[in-house]
GROMACS .gro file of N, CA, C and O in nm:
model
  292
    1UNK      N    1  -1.673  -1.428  -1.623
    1UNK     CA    2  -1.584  -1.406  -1.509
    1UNK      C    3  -1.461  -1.496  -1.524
    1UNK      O    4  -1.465  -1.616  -1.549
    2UNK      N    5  -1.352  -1.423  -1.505
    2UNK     CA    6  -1.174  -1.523  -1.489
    2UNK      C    7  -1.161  -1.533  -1.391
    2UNK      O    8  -1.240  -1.494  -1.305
    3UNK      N    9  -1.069  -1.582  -1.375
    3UNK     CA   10  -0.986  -1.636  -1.297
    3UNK      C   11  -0.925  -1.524  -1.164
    3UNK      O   12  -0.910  -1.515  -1.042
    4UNK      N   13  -0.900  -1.433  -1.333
    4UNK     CA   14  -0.817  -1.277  -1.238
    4UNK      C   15  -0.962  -1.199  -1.135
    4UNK      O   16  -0.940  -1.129  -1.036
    5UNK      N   17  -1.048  -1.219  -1.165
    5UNK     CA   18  -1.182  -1.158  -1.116
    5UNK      C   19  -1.200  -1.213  -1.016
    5UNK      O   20  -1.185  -1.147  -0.913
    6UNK      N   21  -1.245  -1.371  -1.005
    6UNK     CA   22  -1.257  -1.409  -0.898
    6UNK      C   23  -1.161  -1.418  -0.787
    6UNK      O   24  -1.206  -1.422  -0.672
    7UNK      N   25  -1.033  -1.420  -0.809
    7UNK     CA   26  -0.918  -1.402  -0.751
    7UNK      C   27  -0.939  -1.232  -0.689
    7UNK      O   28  -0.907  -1.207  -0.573
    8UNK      N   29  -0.976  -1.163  -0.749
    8UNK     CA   30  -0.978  -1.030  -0.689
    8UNK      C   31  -1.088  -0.987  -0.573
    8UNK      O   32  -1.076  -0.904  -0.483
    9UNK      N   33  -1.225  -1.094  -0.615
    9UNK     CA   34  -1.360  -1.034  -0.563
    9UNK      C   35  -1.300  -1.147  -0.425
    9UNK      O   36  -1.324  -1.100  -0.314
   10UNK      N   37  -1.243  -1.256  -0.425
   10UNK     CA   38  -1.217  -1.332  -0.301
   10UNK      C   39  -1.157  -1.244  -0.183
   10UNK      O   40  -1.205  -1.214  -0.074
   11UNK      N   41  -1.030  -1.211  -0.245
   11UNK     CA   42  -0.952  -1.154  -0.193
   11UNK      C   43  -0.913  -0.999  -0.150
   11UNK      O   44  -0.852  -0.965  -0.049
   12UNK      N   45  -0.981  -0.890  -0.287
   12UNK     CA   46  -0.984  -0.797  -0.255
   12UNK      C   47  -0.850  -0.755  -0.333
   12UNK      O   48  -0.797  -0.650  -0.295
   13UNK      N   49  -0.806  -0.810  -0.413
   13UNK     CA   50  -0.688  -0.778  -0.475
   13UNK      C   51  -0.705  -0.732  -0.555
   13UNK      O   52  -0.818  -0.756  -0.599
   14UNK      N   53  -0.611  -0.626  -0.646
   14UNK     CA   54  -0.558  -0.470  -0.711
   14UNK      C   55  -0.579  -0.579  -0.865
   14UNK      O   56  -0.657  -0.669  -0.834
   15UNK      N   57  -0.548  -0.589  -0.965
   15UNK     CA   58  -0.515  -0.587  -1.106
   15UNK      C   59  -0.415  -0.616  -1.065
   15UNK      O   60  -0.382  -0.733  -1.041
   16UNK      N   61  -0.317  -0.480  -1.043
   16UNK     CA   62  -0.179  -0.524  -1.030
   16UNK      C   63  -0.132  -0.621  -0.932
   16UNK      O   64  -0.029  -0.685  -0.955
   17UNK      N   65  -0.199  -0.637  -0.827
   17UNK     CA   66  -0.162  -0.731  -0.725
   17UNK      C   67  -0.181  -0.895  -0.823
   17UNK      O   68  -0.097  -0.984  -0.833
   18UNK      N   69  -0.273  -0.892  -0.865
   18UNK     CA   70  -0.332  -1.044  -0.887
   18UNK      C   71  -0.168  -1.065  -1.038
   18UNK      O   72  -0.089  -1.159  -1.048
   19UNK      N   73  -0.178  -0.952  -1.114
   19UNK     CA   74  -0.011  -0.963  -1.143
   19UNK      C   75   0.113  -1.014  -1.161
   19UNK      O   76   0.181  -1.090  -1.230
   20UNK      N   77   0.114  -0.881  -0.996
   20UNK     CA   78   0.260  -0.953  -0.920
   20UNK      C   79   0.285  -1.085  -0.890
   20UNK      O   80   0.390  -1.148  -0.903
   21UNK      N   81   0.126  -1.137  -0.828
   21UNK     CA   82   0.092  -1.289  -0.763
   21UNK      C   83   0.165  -1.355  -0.873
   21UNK      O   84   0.277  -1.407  -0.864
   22UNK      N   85   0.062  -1.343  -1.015
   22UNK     CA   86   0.088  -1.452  -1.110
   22UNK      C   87   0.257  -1.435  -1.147
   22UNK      O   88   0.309  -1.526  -1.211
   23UNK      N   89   0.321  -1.345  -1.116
   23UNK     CA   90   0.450  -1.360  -1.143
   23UNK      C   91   0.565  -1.396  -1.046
   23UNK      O   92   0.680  -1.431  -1.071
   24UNK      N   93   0.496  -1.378  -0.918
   24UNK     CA   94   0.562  -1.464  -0.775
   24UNK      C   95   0.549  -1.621  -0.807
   24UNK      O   96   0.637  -1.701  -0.777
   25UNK      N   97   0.432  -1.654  -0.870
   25UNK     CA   98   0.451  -1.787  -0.868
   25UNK      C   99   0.517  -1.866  -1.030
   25UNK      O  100   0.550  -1.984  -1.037
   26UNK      N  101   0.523  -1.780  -1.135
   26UNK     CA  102   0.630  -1.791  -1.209
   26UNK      C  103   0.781  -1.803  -1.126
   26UNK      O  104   0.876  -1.836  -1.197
   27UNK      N  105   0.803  -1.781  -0.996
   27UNK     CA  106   0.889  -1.813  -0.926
   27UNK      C  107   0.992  -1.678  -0.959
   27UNK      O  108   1.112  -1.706  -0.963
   28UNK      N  109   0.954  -1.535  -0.984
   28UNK     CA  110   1.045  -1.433  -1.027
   28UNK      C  111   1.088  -1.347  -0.897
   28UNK      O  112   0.981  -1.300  -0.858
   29UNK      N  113   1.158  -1.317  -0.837
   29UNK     CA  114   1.211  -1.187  -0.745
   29UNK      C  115   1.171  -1.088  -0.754
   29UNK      O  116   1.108  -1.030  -0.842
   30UNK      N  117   1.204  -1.064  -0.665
   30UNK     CA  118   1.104  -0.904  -0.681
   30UNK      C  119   1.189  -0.815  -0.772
   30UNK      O  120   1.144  -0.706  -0.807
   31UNK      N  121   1.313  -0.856  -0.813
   31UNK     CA  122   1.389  -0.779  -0.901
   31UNK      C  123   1.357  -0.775  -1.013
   31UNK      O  124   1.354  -0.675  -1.085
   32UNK      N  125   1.322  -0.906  -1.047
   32UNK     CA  126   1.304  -0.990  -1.186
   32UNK      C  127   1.104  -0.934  -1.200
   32UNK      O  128   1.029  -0.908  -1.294
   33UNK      N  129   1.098  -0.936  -1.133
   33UNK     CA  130   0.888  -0.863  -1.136
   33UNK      C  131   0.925  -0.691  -1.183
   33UNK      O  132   0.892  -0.621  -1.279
   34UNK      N  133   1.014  -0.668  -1.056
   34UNK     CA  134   1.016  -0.516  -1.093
   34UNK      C  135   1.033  -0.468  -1.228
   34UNK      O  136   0.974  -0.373  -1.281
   35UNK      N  137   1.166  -0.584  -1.304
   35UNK     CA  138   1.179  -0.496  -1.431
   35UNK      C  139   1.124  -0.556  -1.511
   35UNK      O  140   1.143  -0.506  -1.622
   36UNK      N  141   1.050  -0.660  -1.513
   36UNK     CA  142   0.922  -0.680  -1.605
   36UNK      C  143   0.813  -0.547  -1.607
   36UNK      O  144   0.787  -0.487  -1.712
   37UNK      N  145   0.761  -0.515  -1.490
   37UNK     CA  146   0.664  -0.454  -1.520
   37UNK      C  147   0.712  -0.299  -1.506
   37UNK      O  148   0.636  -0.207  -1.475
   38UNK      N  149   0.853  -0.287  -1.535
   38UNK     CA  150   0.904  -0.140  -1.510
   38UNK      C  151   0.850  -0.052  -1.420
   38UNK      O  152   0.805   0.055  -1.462
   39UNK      N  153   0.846  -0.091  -1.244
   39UNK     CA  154   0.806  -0.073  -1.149
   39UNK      C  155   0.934  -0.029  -1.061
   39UNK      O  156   1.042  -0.058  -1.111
   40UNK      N  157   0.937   0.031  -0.949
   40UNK     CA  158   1.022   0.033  -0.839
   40UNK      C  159   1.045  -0.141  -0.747
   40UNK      O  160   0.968  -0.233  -0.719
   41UNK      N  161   1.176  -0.118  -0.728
   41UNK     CA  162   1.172  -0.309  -0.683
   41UNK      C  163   1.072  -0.233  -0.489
   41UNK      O  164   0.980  -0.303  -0.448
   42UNK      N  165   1.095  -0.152  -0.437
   42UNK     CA  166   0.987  -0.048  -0.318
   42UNK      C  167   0.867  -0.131  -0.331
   42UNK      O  168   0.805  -0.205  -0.255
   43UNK      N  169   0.851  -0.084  -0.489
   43UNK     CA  170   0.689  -0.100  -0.509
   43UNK      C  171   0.642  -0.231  -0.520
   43UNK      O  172   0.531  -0.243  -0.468
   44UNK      N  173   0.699  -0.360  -0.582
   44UNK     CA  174   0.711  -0.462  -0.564
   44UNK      C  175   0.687  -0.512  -0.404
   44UNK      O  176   0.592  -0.583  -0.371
   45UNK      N  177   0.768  -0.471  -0.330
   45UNK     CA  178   0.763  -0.496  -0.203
   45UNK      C  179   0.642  -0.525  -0.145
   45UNK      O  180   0.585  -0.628  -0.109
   46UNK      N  181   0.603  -0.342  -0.148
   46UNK     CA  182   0.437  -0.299  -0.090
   46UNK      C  183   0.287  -0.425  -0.156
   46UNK      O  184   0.187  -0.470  -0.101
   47UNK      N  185   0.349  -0.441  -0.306
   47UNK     CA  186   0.236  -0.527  -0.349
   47UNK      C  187   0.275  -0.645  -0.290
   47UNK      O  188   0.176  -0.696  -0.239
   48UNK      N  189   0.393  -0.724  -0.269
   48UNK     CA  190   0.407  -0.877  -0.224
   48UNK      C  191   0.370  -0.853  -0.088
   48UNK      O  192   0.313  -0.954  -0.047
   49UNK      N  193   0.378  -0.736   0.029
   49UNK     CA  194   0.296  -0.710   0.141
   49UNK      C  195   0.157  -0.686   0.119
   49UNK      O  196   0.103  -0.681   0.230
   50UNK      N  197   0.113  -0.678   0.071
   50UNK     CA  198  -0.035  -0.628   0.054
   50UNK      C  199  -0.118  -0.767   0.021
   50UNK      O  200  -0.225  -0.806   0.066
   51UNK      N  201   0.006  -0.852  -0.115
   51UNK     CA  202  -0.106  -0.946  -0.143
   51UNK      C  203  -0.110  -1.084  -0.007
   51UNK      O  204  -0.202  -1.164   0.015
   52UNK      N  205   0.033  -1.068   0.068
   52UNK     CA  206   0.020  -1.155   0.167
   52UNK      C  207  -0.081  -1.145   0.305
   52UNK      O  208  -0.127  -1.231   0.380
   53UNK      N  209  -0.092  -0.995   0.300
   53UNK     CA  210  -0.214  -0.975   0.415
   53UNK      C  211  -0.310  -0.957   0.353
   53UNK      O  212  -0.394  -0.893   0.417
   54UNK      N  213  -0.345  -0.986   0.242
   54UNK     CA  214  -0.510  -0.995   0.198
   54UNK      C  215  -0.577  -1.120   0.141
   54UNK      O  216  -0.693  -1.145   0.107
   55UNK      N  217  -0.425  -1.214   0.142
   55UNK     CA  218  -0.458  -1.379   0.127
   55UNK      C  219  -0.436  -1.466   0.250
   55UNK      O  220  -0.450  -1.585   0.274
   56UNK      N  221  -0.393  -1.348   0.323
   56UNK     CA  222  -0.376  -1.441   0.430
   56UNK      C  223  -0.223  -1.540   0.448
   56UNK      O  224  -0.164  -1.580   0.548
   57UNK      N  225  -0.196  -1.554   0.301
   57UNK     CA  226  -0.042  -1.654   0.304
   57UNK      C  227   0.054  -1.589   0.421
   57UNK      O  228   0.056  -1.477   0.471
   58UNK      N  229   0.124  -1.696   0.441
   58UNK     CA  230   0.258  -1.673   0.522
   58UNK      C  231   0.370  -1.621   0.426
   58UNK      O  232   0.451  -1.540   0.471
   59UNK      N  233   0.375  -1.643   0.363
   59UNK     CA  234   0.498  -1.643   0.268
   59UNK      C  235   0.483  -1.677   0.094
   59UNK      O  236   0.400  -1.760   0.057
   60UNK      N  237   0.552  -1.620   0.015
   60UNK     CA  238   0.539  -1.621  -0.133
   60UNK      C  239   0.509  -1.761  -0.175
   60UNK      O  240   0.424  -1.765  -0.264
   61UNK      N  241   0.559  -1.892  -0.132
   61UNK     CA  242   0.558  -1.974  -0.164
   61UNK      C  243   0.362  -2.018  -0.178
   61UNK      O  244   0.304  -2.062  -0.278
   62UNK      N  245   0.317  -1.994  -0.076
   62UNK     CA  246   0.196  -2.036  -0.021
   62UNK      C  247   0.109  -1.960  -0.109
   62UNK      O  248   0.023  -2.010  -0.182
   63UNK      N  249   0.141  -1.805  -0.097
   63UNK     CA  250   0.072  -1.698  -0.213
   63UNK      C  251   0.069  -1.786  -0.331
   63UNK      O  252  -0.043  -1.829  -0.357
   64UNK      N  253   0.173  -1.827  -0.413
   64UNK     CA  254   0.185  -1.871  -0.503
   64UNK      C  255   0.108  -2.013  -0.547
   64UNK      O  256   0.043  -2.009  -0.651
   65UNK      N  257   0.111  -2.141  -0.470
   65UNK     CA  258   0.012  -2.219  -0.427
   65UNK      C  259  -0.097  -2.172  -0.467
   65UNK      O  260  -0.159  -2.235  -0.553
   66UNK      N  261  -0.154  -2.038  -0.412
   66UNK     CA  262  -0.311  -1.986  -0.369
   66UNK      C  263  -0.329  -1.928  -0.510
   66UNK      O  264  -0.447  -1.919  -0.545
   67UNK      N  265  -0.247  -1.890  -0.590
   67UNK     CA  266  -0.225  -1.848  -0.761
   67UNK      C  267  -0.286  -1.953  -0.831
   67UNK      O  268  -0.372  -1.932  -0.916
   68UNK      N  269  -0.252  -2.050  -0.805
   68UNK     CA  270  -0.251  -2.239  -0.903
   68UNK      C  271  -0.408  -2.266  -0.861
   68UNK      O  272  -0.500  -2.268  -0.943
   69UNK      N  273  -0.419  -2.280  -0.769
   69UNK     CA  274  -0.524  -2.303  -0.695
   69UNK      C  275  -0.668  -2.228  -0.775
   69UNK      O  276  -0.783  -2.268  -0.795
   70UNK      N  277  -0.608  -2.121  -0.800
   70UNK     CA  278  -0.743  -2.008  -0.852
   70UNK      C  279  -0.695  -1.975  -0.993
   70UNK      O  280  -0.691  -1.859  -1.034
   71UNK      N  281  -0.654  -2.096  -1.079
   71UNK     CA  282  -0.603  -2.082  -1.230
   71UNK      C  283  -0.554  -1.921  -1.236
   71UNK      O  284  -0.616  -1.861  -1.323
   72UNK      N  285  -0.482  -1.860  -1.183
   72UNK     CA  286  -0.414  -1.797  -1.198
   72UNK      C  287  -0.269  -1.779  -1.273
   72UNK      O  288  -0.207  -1.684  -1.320
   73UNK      N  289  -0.247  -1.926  -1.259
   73UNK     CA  290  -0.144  -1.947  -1.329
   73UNK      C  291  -0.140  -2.116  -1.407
   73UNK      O  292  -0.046  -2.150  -1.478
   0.00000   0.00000   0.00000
């Protein structure tokens, strides 16, 4: 079991969510995520909403924290 697993079975988070996370806390925009993973910057959105109401964070910063925290990054 990783990091990305347990991060998912905690939280309930996508593959792609656990991701986006690890690349929110690389400190990237949702612009800079989007065209990494050749995504809609929309779709970006929906996942940085999704992973904040399923971690509970207030805000990217904290998400990101909660990344480090669970060797995610």
């Amino acid at each position: 079991t990783d990091a990305t697993d347990i991060c998912a079975d905690t939280f309930g988070l996508t593959a792609r969510e656990v991701e986006v996370l690890g690349l929110i806390a690389e400190g990237k925009s949702n612009q800079q995520i989007a065209d990494e993973l050749f995504i809609s910057i929309r779709t970006v959105i929906n996942h940085v909403t999704n992973i904040l109401n399923k971690t509970t964070a207030s805000n990217r910063t904290e998400a990101a924290m909660l990344a480090a925290r669970h060797g995610l990054v």
